[in-house]
Amino acid sequence: MNTPEDHPARDMQDTFYLKSDANRLLRTHTSSVQARVMTSSTPPIRIIAPGRVYRNETISARSHCQFHQVEGLYIDKKVSFADMKQTLLYYAREMYGPKTKIRLRPSYFPFTEPSAEMDVYWGLKTETDHKITKGTGWLEILGCGMVDPNVLKNCGIDPEVYTGFAFGMGIERQAMLQYKIDDIRLLFENDVRFLKQFASAK
């Protein structure tokens, strides 16, 4: 996925390696599914890849060392950044309501170019709003970008013919935004009083 040998994502600080085998690790993202599909399929390619991921991050109200990620990949002829933006805007409005506002901020991911992070407007009415959004009113919910031509080439797809976009989102962040949950840690603490609020109807 175009990750250089010296990239921090391969480092001990950012990844959980298995004690019994230092060459094996808990995955940091689900992009490995994208690579498998691109090397075994021909475009057009449209996939959604869910899975649990692990990162050696400081646990706080906004982030955790484990979470569930959903990645999407779309590759075809003439796929553009505008296609990606409209797809993500459609998703956000279906998920959070028709008046939902999004913004894309430039970012860096080794497997996409250009890359962006997408924020959804949470609001700034309460103390919780200020805490969760760091006083901005915006909450980052996913990373995205156009698939780097090197990734396509490495997977046997001609970057002169095909383009595509990819995105990855944490399900827990989606739940935080949807239900105004002010601390991501609540989702992992198995407190029945908290979990019962989200029981499905029988």
Short mmCIF file of C-alpha atoms in Angstrom, two decimals, residues 12-201:
data_model
loop_
_atom_site.label_atom_id
_atom_site.label_comp_id
_atom_site.label_asym_id
_atom_site.label_seq_id
_atom_site.Cartn_x
_atom_site.Cartn_y
_atom_site.Cartn_z
CA MET A 12 6.98 -0.55 17.50
CA GLN A 13 5.47 2.66 18.92
CA ASP A 14 2.48 2.68 16.55
CA THR A 15 1.76 -1.04 16.22
CA PHE A 16 1.05 -3.91 18.60
CA TYR A 17 3.38 -6.81 17.81
CA LEU A 18 2.74 -10.29 19.17
CA LYS A 19 5.11 -11.19 22.01
CA SER A 20 5.42 -14.78 20.74
CA ASP A 21 6.43 -13.68 17.22
CA ALA A 22 7.95 -10.24 16.60
CA ASN A 23 7.21 -10.58 12.87
CA ARG A 24 3.46 -10.77 13.45
CA LEU A 25 1.28 -7.85 14.47
CA LEU A 26 -2.28 -6.78 15.10
CA ARG A 27 -3.43 -4.88 12.02
CA THR A 28 -3.51 -1.09 12.21
CA HIS A 29 -6.06 -0.69 9.40
CA THR A 30 -8.13 -2.83 7.03
CA SER A 31 -6.32 -1.69 3.87
CA SER A 32 -4.85 -5.17 3.49
CA VAL A 33 -8.30 -6.21 2.23
CA GLN A 34 -8.11 -3.52 -0.45
CA ALA A 35 -4.73 -4.81 -1.61
CA ARG A 36 -6.02 -8.40 -1.85
CA VAL A 37 -9.05 -7.32 -3.89
CA MET A 38 -6.99 -5.12 -6.24
CA THR A 39 -4.49 -7.92 -6.92
CA SER A 40 -7.20 -10.53 -7.52
CA SER A 41 -9.86 -8.52 -9.40
CA THR A 42 -10.13 -6.27 -12.44
CA PRO A 43 -11.86 -2.88 -12.39
CA PRO A 44 -14.50 -1.70 -11.89
CA ILE A 45 -13.97 -2.44 -8.19
CA ARG A 46 -16.38 -1.39 -5.44
CA ILE A 47 -15.87 -2.82 -1.95
CA ILE A 48 -16.58 -2.14 1.71
CA ALA A 49 -14.13 -3.80 4.16
CA PRO A 50 -15.05 -3.84 7.88
CA GLY A 51 -12.82 -5.12 10.69
CA ARG A 52 -11.30 -4.49 14.12
CA VAL A 53 -7.99 -2.63 14.20
CA TYR A 54 -5.40 -1.82 16.87
CA ARG A 55 -3.08 1.15 17.28
CA ASN A 56 -0.67 2.07 20.03
CA GLU A 57 -2.39 5.36 20.82
CA THR A 58 -3.07 7.18 24.05
CA ILE A 59 -6.60 6.39 25.20
CA SER A 60 -8.71 9.51 25.69
CA ALA A 61 -12.31 10.68 25.36
CA ARG A 62 -11.74 11.03 21.58
CA SER A 63 -9.55 8.02 20.68
CA HIS A 64 -8.84 4.43 21.70
CA CYS A 65 -6.14 1.82 21.02
CA GLN A 66 -8.75 -0.50 19.47
CA PHE A 67 -11.73 0.29 17.29
CA HIS A 68 -13.77 -1.01 14.39
CA GLN A 69 -12.92 0.37 10.97
CA VAL A 70 -14.85 0.33 7.72
CA GLU A 71 -12.93 1.04 4.53
CA GLY A 72 -14.36 1.71 1.10
CA LEU A 73 -12.66 1.48 -2.29
CA TYR A 74 -13.93 2.46 -5.73
CA ILE A 75 -11.80 2.05 -8.87
CA ASP A 76 -12.97 2.62 -12.43
CA LYS A 77 -12.27 4.82 -15.43
CA LYS A 78 -12.55 8.58 -14.84
CA VAL A 79 -13.16 8.47 -11.08
CA SER A 80 -12.47 11.93 -9.63
CA PHE A 81 -11.99 13.69 -6.30
CA ALA A 82 -15.41 15.27 -6.90
CA ASP A 83 -16.94 11.76 -7.07
CA MET A 84 -15.37 10.98 -3.70
CA LYS A 85 -16.59 14.20 -2.10
CA GLN A 86 -20.15 13.69 -3.33
CA THR A 87 -20.16 10.06 -2.15
CA LEU A 88 -19.01 11.07 1.33
CA LEU A 89 -21.43 14.01 1.52
CA TYR A 90 -24.28 11.65 0.54
CA TYR A 91 -23.18 9.21 3.27
CA ALA A 92 -22.99 11.96 5.92
CA ARG A 93 -26.44 13.32 5.08
CA GLU A 94 -28.03 9.86 5.04
CA MET A 95 -26.39 9.08 8.39
CA TYR A 96 -26.79 12.38 10.27
CA GLY A 97 -29.55 14.26 8.45
CA PRO A 98 -30.09 16.30 5.27
CA LYS A 99 -28.61 19.52 6.67
CA THR A 100 -25.32 17.93 7.75
CA LYS A 101 -22.22 19.97 6.91
CA ILE A 102 -18.86 18.37 6.07
CA ARG A 103 -15.40 19.71 5.37
CA LEU A 104 -12.34 18.08 3.83
CA ARG A 105 -8.91 19.04 5.21
CA PRO A 106 -5.62 18.18 3.46
CA SER A 107 -3.80 15.27 5.10
CA TYR A 108 -1.22 12.57 4.35
CA PHE A 109 -1.67 8.85 3.86
CA PRO A 110 0.97 6.83 1.96
CA PHE A 111 -1.65 5.01 -0.14
CA THR A 112 -3.66 8.04 -1.37
CA GLU A 113 -2.70 11.24 -3.18
CA PRO A 114 -4.20 13.75 -2.67
CA SER A 115 -5.35 12.77 0.82
CA ALA A 116 -7.86 14.39 3.14
CA GLU A 117 -9.58 14.03 6.50
CA MET A 118 -13.32 14.58 6.62
CA ASP A 119 -14.99 16.38 9.52
CA VAL A 120 -18.70 16.64 10.28
CA TYR A 121 -20.06 19.67 12.09
CA TRP A 122 -20.97 18.57 15.64
CA GLY A 123 -21.91 21.97 17.09
CA LEU A 124 -20.72 24.26 19.87
CA LYS A 125 -23.68 24.66 22.20
CA THR A 126 -22.57 22.73 25.28
CA GLU A 127 -19.46 22.04 27.31
CA THR A 128 -19.40 18.52 25.82
CA ASP A 129 -19.44 20.02 22.30
CA HIS A 130 -16.36 22.08 23.18
CA LYS A 131 -14.60 19.10 24.77
CA ILE A 132 -15.18 16.61 21.95
CA THR A 133 -14.43 19.04 19.10
CA LYS A 134 -11.55 20.84 20.85
CA GLY A 135 -13.52 24.06 20.61
CA THR A 136 -13.91 23.96 16.81
CA GLY A 137 -17.39 22.47 16.47
CA TRP A 138 -16.03 19.89 13.99
CA LEU A 139 -15.38 16.17 14.59
CA GLU A 140 -13.09 14.16 12.32
CA ILE A 141 -14.86 10.96 11.24
CA LEU A 142 -12.75 9.54 8.42
CA GLY A 143 -9.66 9.70 6.24
CA CYS A 144 -9.91 9.55 2.46
CA GLY A 145 -8.18 10.28 -0.81
CA MET A 146 -7.51 9.30 -4.39
CA VAL A 147 -5.72 5.95 -4.68
CA ASP A 148 -2.02 6.64 -5.29
CA PRO A 149 -0.98 5.61 -8.84
CA ASN A 150 1.89 3.58 -7.29
CA VAL A 151 -0.65 1.49 -5.35
CA LEU A 152 -2.59 0.78 -8.54
CA LYS A 153 0.61 -0.11 -10.37
CA ASN A 154 1.80 -2.38 -7.53
CA CYS A 155 -1.54 -4.21 -7.71
CA GLY A 156 -1.37 -4.73 -11.48
CA ILE A 157 -3.88 -1.99 -12.40
CA ASP A 158 -2.90 0.51 -15.09
CA PRO A 159 -2.96 4.02 -13.50
CA GLU A 160 -3.10 5.57 -16.98
CA VAL A 161 -6.50 3.95 -17.52
CA TYR A 162 -8.01 3.71 -14.03
CA THR A 163 -8.35 5.99 -11.02
CA GLY A 164 -10.14 5.54 -7.75
CA PHE A 165 -10.79 6.73 -4.24
CA ALA A 166 -10.63 5.10 -0.82
CA PHE A 167 -11.83 6.03 2.65
CA GLY A 168 -11.60 4.61 6.15
CA MET A 169 -13.80 5.42 9.12
CA GLY A 170 -14.02 4.32 12.72
CA ILE A 171 -17.47 3.00 13.59
CA GLU A 172 -17.16 4.27 17.17
CA ARG A 173 -16.68 7.86 15.94
CA GLN A 174 -19.86 7.48 13.87
CA ALA A 175 -21.73 6.34 16.99
CA MET A 176 -20.33 9.25 19.01
CA LEU A 177 -21.62 11.73 16.45
CA GLN A 178 -24.97 10.01 15.93
CA TYR A 179 -25.80 9.67 19.64
CA LYS A 180 -23.75 12.58 21.06
CA ILE A 181 -21.60 10.22 23.16
CA ASP A 182 -19.03 12.37 24.94
CA ASP A 183 -16.40 9.69 25.66
CA ILE A 184 -15.33 6.89 23.29
CA ARG A 185 -14.15 4.79 26.25
CA LEU A 186 -17.78 4.18 27.21
CA LEU A 187 -18.14 1.96 24.14
CA PHE A 188 -15.50 -0.48 25.44
CA GLU A 189 -16.20 -0.61 29.17
CA ASN A 190 -19.14 -3.09 29.03
CA ASP A 191 -21.29 -1.01 31.37
CA VAL A 192 -24.72 -2.58 30.90
CA ARG A 193 -26.47 0.66 31.95
CA PHE A 194 -24.80 2.45 29.04
CA LEU A 195 -25.16 -0.38 26.51
CA LYS A 196 -28.88 -0.91 27.19
CA GLN A 197 -29.58 2.54 25.71
CA PHE A 198 -28.69 1.12 22.29
CA ALA A 199 -30.57 -2.20 22.40
CA SER A 200 -32.42 -2.96 19.17
CA ALA A 201 -36.20 -3.22 19.17
#
